[in-house]
XYZ file of C-alpha atoms in Angstrom:
704
model
C 115.793 125.847 129.459
C 112.430 126.630 127.843
C 109.784 128.621 129.679
C 107.430 126.215 131.539
C 104.115 126.198 129.696
C 102.140 126.893 132.887
C 104.188 129.954 133.882
C 103.098 132.449 131.194
C 101.207 135.547 132.252
C 97.582 134.883 131.347
C 95.775 136.744 128.595
C 93.134 139.244 129.712
C 90.217 136.983 128.681
C 90.959 134.677 131.614
C 88.271 136.688 133.437
C 85.658 134.545 131.649
C 86.984 131.423 133.364
C 87.017 127.906 131.907
C 84.072 126.919 129.728
C 82.014 123.851 130.700
C 82.806 122.692 127.163
C 84.506 124.667 124.411
C 81.849 126.282 122.194
C 80.944 124.912 118.766
C 78.279 127.506 117.887
C 77.452 131.203 118.193
C 74.696 130.374 120.660
C 77.195 128.699 122.977
C 79.511 131.706 122.673
C 76.652 134.004 123.614
C 75.846 131.849 126.643
C 79.449 132.247 127.783
C 79.301 136.009 127.285
C 81.844 135.991 124.441
C 81.607 138.446 121.584
C 84.355 136.608 119.692
C 86.911 133.810 119.913
C 90.597 134.532 120.237
C 91.532 131.209 118.621
C 89.439 128.768 116.592
C 90.494 125.158 116.087
C 89.224 123.324 113.005
C 89.448 119.553 113.330
C 88.590 116.449 111.324
C 87.417 114.568 114.442
C 84.219 114.959 116.390
C 84.903 117.119 119.440
C 85.468 114.965 122.513
C 86.686 116.845 125.602
C 89.099 114.119 126.651
C 92.921 114.253 126.965
C 93.280 111.461 124.415
C 91.937 113.793 121.709
C 94.426 116.320 120.373
C 91.977 119.166 119.774
C 90.785 118.932 123.393
C 94.346 119.077 124.737
C 95.263 122.103 122.619
C 91.915 123.789 123.277
C 92.058 123.392 127.057
C 95.744 124.309 127.090
C 95.082 127.611 125.312
C 92.052 128.245 127.514
C 94.307 127.822 130.566
C 96.502 130.588 129.119
C 93.493 132.919 129.249
C 92.350 132.685 125.609
C 88.809 132.113 124.370
C 88.895 128.987 122.201
C 86.203 127.726 119.834
C 85.967 124.404 118.009
C 84.759 123.756 114.452
C 84.533 119.972 114.228
C 84.131 118.070 110.957
C 82.841 121.047 108.947
C 81.198 120.741 105.548
C 84.201 121.513 103.354
C 82.283 122.076 100.114
C 81.882 125.790 100.898
C 82.973 128.343 103.496
C 79.729 128.580 105.504
C 80.740 126.123 108.242
C 84.114 127.835 108.570
C 82.388 131.149 109.325
C 80.165 129.652 112.049
C 82.108 131.171 114.958
C 83.139 134.326 113.173
C 86.631 135.696 112.736
C 89.133 134.829 115.489
C 91.151 137.632 117.026
C 94.472 135.787 116.806
C 94.588 132.755 114.495
C 92.983 129.611 113.117
C 94.497 126.255 114.081
C 93.911 123.365 111.677
C 94.126 119.659 112.520
C 93.107 116.577 110.561
C 92.392 114.871 113.891
C 93.987 112.059 115.855
C 94.629 110.122 112.640
C 95.994 110.989 109.252
C 92.918 111.600 107.090
C 94.133 109.312 104.284
C 94.944 106.408 106.604
C 91.642 107.000 108.350
C 89.703 106.810 105.086
C 91.529 104.147 103.027
C 92.745 100.608 103.615
C 96.248 99.391 102.805
C 94.827 98.243 99.442
C 93.620 101.814 98.779
C 89.976 100.821 99.213
C 87.688 103.406 100.790
C 86.443 102.604 104.277
C 82.749 102.915 105.049
C 83.224 103.833 108.709
C 85.100 106.348 110.862
C 85.573 105.661 114.570
C 86.105 109.381 115.257
C 82.706 110.370 113.833
C 79.297 110.102 115.563
C 77.687 106.727 114.946
C 80.811 105.550 113.114
C 79.699 107.304 109.941
C 82.226 107.501 107.103
C 82.823 110.375 104.710
C 82.613 113.216 107.245
C 86.127 114.473 106.527
C 87.817 115.155 103.189
C 90.919 113.508 101.794
C 94.003 115.507 102.849
C 91.897 117.307 105.431
C 94.568 119.808 106.515
C 94.947 121.118 102.967
C 91.220 121.294 102.267
C 90.334 122.981 105.569
C 93.169 125.469 105.097
C 92.017 126.353 101.604
C 88.458 127.018 102.796
C 89.770 129.211 105.624
C 91.888 131.217 103.206
C 88.758 131.778 101.124
C 86.728 132.816 104.167
C 89.309 134.924 106.052
C 92.378 135.487 103.919
C 94.051 137.869 106.361
C 93.791 135.689 109.524
C 97.012 133.859 110.497
C 96.801 130.137 109.790
C 98.647 127.528 111.877
C 98.523 123.832 110.937
C 99.373 120.820 113.075
C 98.364 117.242 114.009
C 100.020 114.030 112.848
C 98.886 114.653 109.257
C 100.806 117.919 109.002
C 103.674 116.623 111.132
C 104.445 113.721 108.787
C 104.188 115.892 105.683
C 106.453 118.716 106.753
C 108.960 118.041 103.955
C 108.666 116.515 100.475
C 107.232 113.050 101.047
C 106.120 109.912 99.232
C 102.341 109.758 98.955
C 101.131 106.159 98.755
C 97.657 107.028 97.536
C 98.821 108.913 94.439
C 102.083 106.913 94.159
C 104.222 110.020 93.757
C 106.318 112.505 95.701
C 104.319 115.432 97.023
C 105.787 118.697 98.170
C 105.645 119.939 101.753
C 102.114 120.417 103.054
C 103.091 123.981 103.956
C 102.963 124.952 100.289
C 99.709 123.186 99.431
C 97.916 124.518 102.529
C 99.375 128.025 102.251
C 99.725 128.025 106.041
C 101.825 130.599 107.861
C 103.292 128.104 110.323
C 103.390 124.333 110.794
C 103.745 122.851 114.272
C 105.092 119.311 114.297
C 105.215 116.750 117.064
C 103.639 117.408 120.450
C 103.039 121.122 119.997
C 102.156 122.443 123.464
C 105.275 124.578 123.824
C 105.045 126.058 120.350
C 101.288 126.749 120.365
C 101.432 128.543 123.715
C 104.329 130.724 122.581
C 102.658 131.488 119.226
C 99.416 132.520 120.955
C 101.081 134.871 123.433
C 103.325 136.460 120.809
C 100.413 137.078 118.447
C 98.399 138.483 121.355
C 101.278 140.884 122.046
C 101.012 142.172 118.470
C 103.931 140.347 116.861
C 103.246 139.460 113.182
C 103.240 135.723 112.530
C 105.726 136.236 109.687
C 108.323 137.174 112.313
C 107.866 134.052 114.431
C 110.756 132.048 113.037
C 112.698 130.958 116.115
C 110.399 128.397 117.745
C 111.433 124.777 118.061
C 109.067 122.258 116.503
C 107.929 124.635 113.764
C 108.285 124.711 109.990
C 107.678 127.561 107.586
C 108.510 128.839 104.112
C 111.118 131.522 103.481
C 112.832 132.970 100.424
C 116.419 132.081 101.325
C 118.719 131.046 104.130
C 119.204 134.212 106.232
C 122.576 135.802 106.810
C 124.606 134.503 109.734
C 123.881 130.817 109.132
C 126.433 128.184 108.158
C 124.899 125.940 105.519
C 125.848 122.246 105.475
C 125.295 120.751 102.045
C 123.918 117.205 102.099
C 122.101 117.277 98.780
C 124.057 114.463 97.160
C 124.829 110.923 98.215
C 128.138 109.208 98.767
C 129.993 107.981 95.721
C 132.452 105.229 96.541
C 135.045 104.137 94.014
C 138.741 103.607 93.352
C 141.058 106.531 93.793
C 142.477 107.763 90.506
C 146.236 107.886 91.131
C 148.198 110.245 88.916
C 150.025 108.267 86.257
C 153.802 107.948 86.610
C 155.241 108.586 83.160
C 158.434 106.717 84.125
C 156.652 103.534 85.169
C 155.228 100.748 83.040
C 152.621 99.952 85.735
C 149.060 100.788 84.800
C 147.401 103.392 87.068
C 144.390 101.077 87.268
C 146.387 98.620 89.366
C 145.933 100.530 92.633
C 144.821 98.653 95.729
C 141.062 98.004 95.830
C 141.123 99.085 99.488
C 142.006 102.638 98.476
C 138.620 104.297 98.138
C 137.310 107.789 98.543
C 133.997 109.116 99.796
C 132.731 112.417 98.476
C 130.126 114.610 100.122
C 126.914 112.985 101.389
C 126.292 111.957 104.975
C 129.941 112.139 106.040
C 129.584 115.909 105.823
C 126.707 115.795 108.312
C 128.496 113.331 110.549
C 131.605 115.478 111.042
C 130.093 118.939 110.905
C 130.249 119.265 114.702
C 134.034 119.421 114.337
C 133.948 122.455 112.061
C 135.571 125.477 113.711
C 132.779 127.926 113.010
C 130.635 129.505 115.694
C 127.778 130.361 113.367
C 124.611 128.259 113.764
C 124.376 125.461 111.216
C 121.493 124.395 109.010
C 121.604 121.154 107.039
C 120.439 121.367 103.431
C 118.780 118.145 102.304
C 117.976 117.255 98.677
C 115.321 119.497 97.149
C 111.780 118.511 96.267
C 112.777 118.364 92.609
C 115.766 116.131 93.403
C 113.890 113.594 95.549
C 111.058 113.480 93.016
C 113.510 112.603 90.254
C 115.829 110.259 92.180
C 114.508 107.641 94.651
C 118.008 107.136 96.076
C 118.128 110.807 97.046
C 114.717 110.401 98.674
C 116.130 107.612 100.839
C 119.159 109.776 101.634
C 116.949 112.709 102.677
C 114.938 110.361 104.904
C 118.111 109.131 106.578
C 119.356 112.649 107.273
C 115.980 113.762 108.662
C 115.814 110.811 111.054
C 119.377 111.462 112.224
C 118.288 114.996 113.142
C 115.453 114.149 115.548
C 117.154 114.279 118.946
C 116.035 117.660 120.357
C 119.316 118.017 122.233
C 121.570 117.925 119.162
C 119.358 118.189 116.077
C 120.063 121.012 113.668
C 117.501 122.825 111.546
C 116.889 121.432 108.071
C 116.162 123.309 104.870
C 114.729 121.881 101.650
C 114.283 123.837 98.441
C 110.971 123.738 96.618
C 111.622 125.662 93.431
C 112.613 129.193 94.460
C 111.271 128.776 98.007
C 112.851 127.182 101.050
C 110.965 124.975 103.510
C 112.709 125.465 106.847
C 112.373 123.013 109.756
C 113.520 124.219 113.145
C 114.934 121.701 115.620
C 112.422 119.432 117.423
C 110.707 120.696 120.594
C 112.181 120.079 124.028
C 110.080 117.366 125.725
C 107.684 118.421 128.467
C 108.813 117.913 132.035
C 106.793 115.666 134.329
C 105.370 118.721 136.072
C 104.254 120.216 132.744
C 102.764 116.955 131.475
C 100.818 116.501 134.723
C 99.434 120.016 134.332
C 98.320 119.336 130.740
C 96.506 116.124 131.668
C 94.804 117.650 134.699
C 93.151 120.537 132.862
C 89.342 120.677 133.343
C 88.306 118.150 130.676
C 84.748 116.875 130.897
C 86.001 113.536 129.482
C 82.799 113.430 127.412
C 81.779 114.091 123.809
C 80.335 117.560 123.256
C 76.649 117.732 124.224
C 75.897 118.671 120.610
C 76.153 114.957 119.695
C 73.397 113.825 122.047
C 73.154 110.051 122.288
C 75.278 109.331 119.210
C 77.973 106.668 119.639
C 81.633 107.535 119.105
C 83.599 104.259 118.851
C 87.015 105.884 119.357
C 85.780 107.554 122.528
C 84.146 104.407 123.863
C 87.448 102.583 123.427
C 89.500 105.043 125.507
C 87.073 106.839 127.836
C 88.197 104.820 130.871
C 91.869 104.658 129.896
C 94.710 106.749 131.314
C 97.687 107.977 129.299
C 100.784 107.696 131.484
C 103.537 108.718 129.031
C 104.455 109.937 125.557
C 107.117 109.034 123.031
C 108.789 105.782 122.009
C 112.455 104.836 121.708
C 111.676 101.639 119.787
C 112.153 103.248 116.391
C 110.144 100.675 114.420
C 110.582 101.738 110.811
C 106.917 101.232 109.849
C 105.640 103.335 112.757
C 105.316 107.131 112.925
C 105.250 107.575 116.702
C 108.934 108.450 116.954
C 108.745 110.945 114.067
C 105.785 112.631 115.751
C 106.345 112.333 119.519
C 110.097 111.714 119.665
C 112.117 108.930 121.249
C 112.661 110.598 124.634
C 109.934 109.388 126.990
C 107.823 112.086 128.654
C 106.414 110.765 131.923
C 103.513 111.712 134.127
C 103.967 111.433 137.871
C 102.494 108.532 139.776
C 100.291 110.856 141.839
C 98.843 112.535 138.745
C 98.013 109.180 137.159
C 96.271 107.951 140.295
C 94.290 111.186 140.559
C 93.010 110.644 137.032
C 91.962 107.084 137.883
C 90.006 108.466 140.841
C 88.432 111.145 138.645
C 87.212 108.496 136.215
C 85.799 106.512 139.118
C 84.028 109.517 140.604
C 82.718 111.301 137.497
C 82.134 108.846 134.654
C 78.484 107.755 134.562
C 79.355 104.585 132.626
C 82.229 103.449 134.848
C 81.914 99.852 136.049
C 85.119 99.652 138.043
C 87.393 98.627 135.146
C 90.216 100.873 133.896
C 90.640 99.793 130.288
C 94.305 100.806 129.998
C 97.231 102.438 131.753
C 99.569 103.088 128.873
C 100.392 105.226 125.879
C 102.336 104.606 122.677
C 103.750 101.587 124.523
C 102.635 99.874 127.699
C 105.957 99.547 129.481
C 108.283 102.491 128.719
C 107.103 104.644 131.631
C 110.130 106.184 133.387
C 112.618 104.358 131.152
C 115.436 106.578 129.919
C 119.123 106.804 129.133
C 121.268 106.411 132.232
C 123.399 109.379 131.185
C 121.974 112.773 130.234
C 125.260 113.620 128.488
C 125.101 110.508 126.323
C 121.420 111.093 125.591
C 122.164 114.639 124.464
C 124.743 113.427 121.924
C 123.096 110.211 120.703
C 121.831 109.942 117.117
C 120.737 106.300 117.222
C 117.277 105.695 115.772
C 116.436 103.075 118.396
C 117.500 102.319 121.954
C 116.537 98.641 121.607
C 117.839 97.622 118.170
C 119.830 95.593 117.230
C 119.879 94.947 120.957
C 119.003 96.893 124.077
C 121.501 99.717 124.536
C 123.737 99.264 127.581
C 122.968 102.875 128.537
C 119.203 102.285 128.706
C 117.621 101.854 132.127
C 115.144 98.993 131.711
C 113.990 98.738 135.336
C 110.188 98.389 135.261
C 109.704 97.975 139.018
C 108.311 101.533 139.355
C 105.646 100.518 136.831
C 104.859 97.451 138.931
C 104.293 99.721 141.938
C 102.046 101.988 139.851
C 99.921 99.013 138.774
C 99.567 97.848 142.388
C 98.555 101.272 143.678
C 96.047 101.772 140.859
C 94.223 98.502 141.414
C 94.205 99.005 145.203
C 92.243 102.251 144.940
C 88.733 101.942 146.408
C 86.133 101.242 143.747
C 88.633 99.874 141.214
C 87.857 96.267 140.328
C 90.314 95.728 137.501
C 93.108 97.584 135.711
C 93.772 96.221 132.230
C 96.814 96.917 130.060
C 95.763 97.316 126.439
C 98.613 99.373 124.952
C 101.195 97.586 122.842
C 103.723 95.779 125.008
C 107.430 95.966 124.222
C 108.176 92.374 125.197
C 111.959 92.605 124.625
C 112.044 95.159 127.451
C 109.496 93.276 129.576
C 111.711 90.184 129.848
C 114.433 92.350 131.428
C 112.219 92.636 134.543
C 110.536 89.249 135.156
C 108.726 90.739 138.155
C 106.933 93.064 135.734
C 105.836 90.133 133.564
C 104.528 88.287 136.641
C 102.554 91.326 137.791
C 101.152 91.929 134.324
C 100.132 88.323 133.717
C 98.709 87.767 137.191
C 96.575 90.884 137.503
C 96.302 92.915 134.298
C 95.540 90.564 131.398
C 91.930 89.979 130.468
C 92.520 86.465 129.121
C 94.363 87.608 125.998
C 97.440 89.805 125.603
C 98.334 91.469 122.315
C 101.980 91.665 121.340
C 103.604 92.335 118.002
C 106.601 90.248 116.914
C 105.576 91.329 113.350
C 107.587 88.525 111.701
C 109.741 85.478 112.347
C 112.495 85.931 109.751
C 115.603 88.034 110.305
C 115.602 89.822 106.928
C 112.274 91.641 107.374
C 112.805 92.028 111.140
C 116.082 93.858 110.520
C 114.308 96.234 108.126
C 111.622 96.816 110.769
C 114.204 97.271 113.565
C 112.406 94.607 115.594
C 113.979 91.900 117.796
C 114.340 88.316 116.619
C 111.636 85.754 117.235
C 113.768 84.230 119.994
C 112.875 87.186 122.220
C 109.195 86.404 121.669
C 109.886 82.809 122.735
C 111.505 84.057 125.958
C 108.529 86.239 126.740
C 106.044 83.468 125.922
C 107.825 81.118 128.323
C 107.452 83.670 131.125
C 103.850 84.421 130.139
C 102.880 80.738 130.220
C 104.750 80.116 133.477
C 103.119 82.981 135.372
C 99.686 82.213 133.910
C 99.950 78.658 135.278
C 101.108 79.941 138.650
C 98.107 82.291 138.759
C 95.780 79.428 137.817
C 94.615 81.254 134.687
C 94.087 80.080 131.123
C 95.471 82.987 129.095
C 96.713 83.399 125.554
C 99.155 85.566 123.655
C 97.840 87.143 120.479
C 100.832 87.860 118.202
C 100.394 90.321 115.351
C 102.254 90.131 112.062
C 102.751 92.408 109.051
C 102.522 91.196 105.481
C 104.433 92.737 102.570
C 106.839 94.858 104.611
C 109.861 96.124 102.637
C 112.686 93.608 102.751
C 110.282 90.649 102.881
C 110.531 87.901 100.273
C 107.903 85.325 99.336
C 110.043 82.710 101.089
C 110.059 84.795 104.283
C 106.265 84.815 104.254
C 106.172 81.089 103.604
C 108.403 80.477 106.622
C 106.180 82.721 108.736
C 103.119 80.723 107.629
C 104.861 77.489 108.610
C 105.660 78.989 112.026
C 102.005 79.923 112.476
C 100.965 76.403 111.514
C 103.440 74.793 113.930
C 102.270 77.063 116.742
C 98.587 76.509 115.899
C 97.707 80.137 115.162
C 94.971 81.123 112.741
C 94.904 84.818 111.905
C 91.435 86.161 111.222
C 92.389 89.683 110.099
C 95.923 90.656 109.208
C 97.726 93.918 108.547
C 99.390 94.588 105.226
C 102.212 97.124 105.313
C 100.832 100.647 104.954
C 103.389 103.222 103.684
C 102.674 106.246 105.864
C 104.380 109.550 105.005
C 107.908 110.098 106.320
C 108.315 106.625 107.892
C 111.683 104.970 107.250
C 109.969 101.858 105.884
C 108.099 104.067 103.403
C 111.449 105.327 102.111
C 112.444 101.672 101.680
C 109.196 100.924 99.861
C 109.562 103.836 97.450
C 113.304 103.762 96.801
C 114.319 100.143 97.218
C 117.204 101.438 99.358
C 117.786 100.925 103.068
C 118.048 104.281 104.914
C 119.194 102.447 108.041
C 122.567 102.289 106.296
C 124.523 104.928 104.440
C 123.057 105.424 100.985
C 125.461 105.140 98.063
C 125.002 104.691 94.341
C 126.268 101.152 94.821
C 123.863 100.296 97.659
C 122.061 97.026 97.181
C 118.440 97.194 96.124
C 116.232 95.485 98.656
C 113.079 93.498 97.827
C 109.928 95.587 98.067
C 106.391 94.325 97.666
C 104.647 96.896 95.476
C 102.395 94.937 93.123
C 98.862 94.201 94.285
C 99.120 90.510 93.390
C 102.259 90.008 95.492
C 100.791 91.994 98.395
C 97.762 89.690 98.267
C 100.041 86.645 98.212
C 101.893 87.792 101.333
C 98.590 88.397 103.050
C 97.408 84.951 101.937
C 100.404 83.315 103.628
C 99.266 84.827 106.934
C 95.816 83.380 106.303
C 97.060 80.000 105.120
C 94.005 78.350 106.715
C 91.469 80.197 104.534
C 90.310 77.969 101.621
C 89.867 81.040 99.434
C 93.648 81.490 99.553
C 94.606 77.909 98.760
C 94.675 78.183 94.932
C 96.983 81.196 95.131
C 99.234 79.519 97.689
C 99.446 76.253 95.730
C 100.549 78.145 92.623
C 103.124 80.139 94.598
C 104.531 77.097 96.400
C 105.033 75.277 93.108
C 106.877 78.271 91.646
C 109.062 78.413 94.754
C 109.933 74.719 94.431
C 108.064 73.872 97.625
C 105.326 71.639 96.286
C 106.233 69.347 99.195
C 104.174 71.676 101.399
C 100.989 70.791 99.515
C 99.154 67.893 101.076
C 96.785 66.740 103.796
C 99.263 66.043 106.566
C 100.159 68.131 109.591
C 103.492 69.002 108.000
C 101.760 70.448 104.937
C 100.680 74.064 104.594
C 97.699 73.719 102.228
C 95.716 70.733 100.901
C 96.035 69.621 97.252
C 92.436 70.403 96.312
C 89.558 72.658 97.290
C 86.931 71.403 99.761
C 83.303 70.908 98.965
C 80.522 73.192 100.104
C 81.679 73.083 103.695
C 85.167 74.531 104.098
C 87.600 72.310 105.910
C 89.722 73.593 108.783
C 93.469 73.016 108.662
C 94.365 70.363 111.197
C 96.040 71.419 114.403
C 95.163 75.113 114.298
C 94.393 76.988 117.499
C 90.623 77.316 118.088
C 90.359 81.083 118.169
C 90.658 83.847 115.631
C 92.813 86.923 115.951
C 92.443 90.284 114.359
C 95.179 92.896 113.986
C 93.181 95.820 115.356
C 91.402 94.266 118.299
C 91.159 91.402 120.741
C 90.126 87.912 119.654
C 86.489 87.677 118.732
C 85.347 84.838 120.939
C 82.320 84.104 123.116
C 84.494 84.681 126.189
C 85.377 88.171 124.949
C 81.701 89.003 124.460
C 80.966 87.821 127.982
C 83.797 89.945 129.368
C 82.425 92.956 127.520
C 79.167 92.643 129.487
C 80.838 92.512 132.881
């Protein structure tokens, strides 16, 4: 078992005590009586001392270990001056792009630059560079070449091996090489960062720290004593070549088509546990040069990496980059409930740093009165990076810790009006859900516990969550507890009592859920349940809303242009929207984030959810801008600006019968006049993919 993160002997600087807020300037350091910082964190976000912001969690965690921690937030990266503001740290620099990947933060799915940034004061764009981890690291190397450099955050986590980069449309090498960092911490890094800090403080060189879970680094070669498992090629399936019988007239080509052989590839990884060799094993995946040259090998490498994510059975991975080896240790062991409670109850102010004055921080305003109750997700959606970053084993806070945080918000937040905006996390309703058997969980390599159906070993009882909701809203001074995190509705229907509680007390008129599509082909590539599960949930939602005497609506979200989606799939989705009277205001086009399984599909045309072979079918991928726009247009079938494009597409698809003015038609035969017509029968509210419906009732609720 790992050492509990709150049981380390504290560093000598604990005598200074916790800082009111971690310093961002020399003047603040002087006021605290510090002559130097032990650790300095450089981040792409504005500094908000709230447990929903990664730099605050890591900063307060290290402070609780006795270290003096400074923050350099959103520095000017054009020179080294801002990076010298706090001086030279005694132990190391930590670099983070922030809560979001800097490229996803700055660009839309159509690669257009955004003009805003919710993690920057007054929503101002352009305050962080592209590929922030690399740029910040390069400036730090220029300023203090000899200081150890540790990189982390979701940006580094998802780029720990060779990866497809959507913005340059090419394979990039591991971020370790471009940043020249000494160590990369991936996933939730509390265990690793605490151990790194104490070992450096004890005088151990960072080049010797090579045994920590959840870390990646560069080395010259695989060290002695390791058993190397070669998975650098993919399966080749074909007929067995029987030796010719010189005494027979039968052709050797007439062997049974069932007689096939499989050489190398994933089978090697699958059976390596049976090898009688006590040496530790490392799995070699295709090199950077191989995956850059062969998209099928890229898909194969993605499949192997995702099979090696269970911290209880995952082996280290190694990937060659020229004459250097990028080594990934096994994922970190999840935090216990006791440890997670301790992390979330550190002395956060829950406020932006006073340096920002009255400036608005939209990301903070969205979450300041929310409470994170868990981490991780076992859904495994292929377009999402939560599992790659946080893991699929749920880390839970205790009920008492959650309720204490609700009370702290009530008692200390000057803007609190009695409404908790969310009790959730990556998902709303996975708190305390886990495999029924620890032995099975330790051996499982499934990418999802709920696809293609809910695993029989998964405990789906959400009654403890019902009790948590009841206790939270019964606290004195709490008027309302809303649930704003994404709801996993296929799990929710397993506990109807949970749906009743949610609908009766915790929905603010509209509930966001994400079926993502209606057609089986794209849903299977997403690892999402069929639309029938949505129908089951909607029936319960409508029933309990009526019983509560409330007029409430479901807001379903959908993705356009996901790998595996055809034009006909999008047409059928548009017809479903029309039948159900939904009009999407803003829609989400598939965004290929680094290391996601769906990104491997997008780049390679192969399906990493199945074994990759040279004979694997090529799946449809939507790469061209015109087709991506068409798929988006199908979701916004009601927008007259999209009608010419849709009419042309429907004619090409042989579905001109859907062009007309009737309720059964998708688009009218001609453009309207100056005043745009509204498609008949559509629901009278607009939805947007990244927020609640924009309606007068929502604006009124916002003022309550």
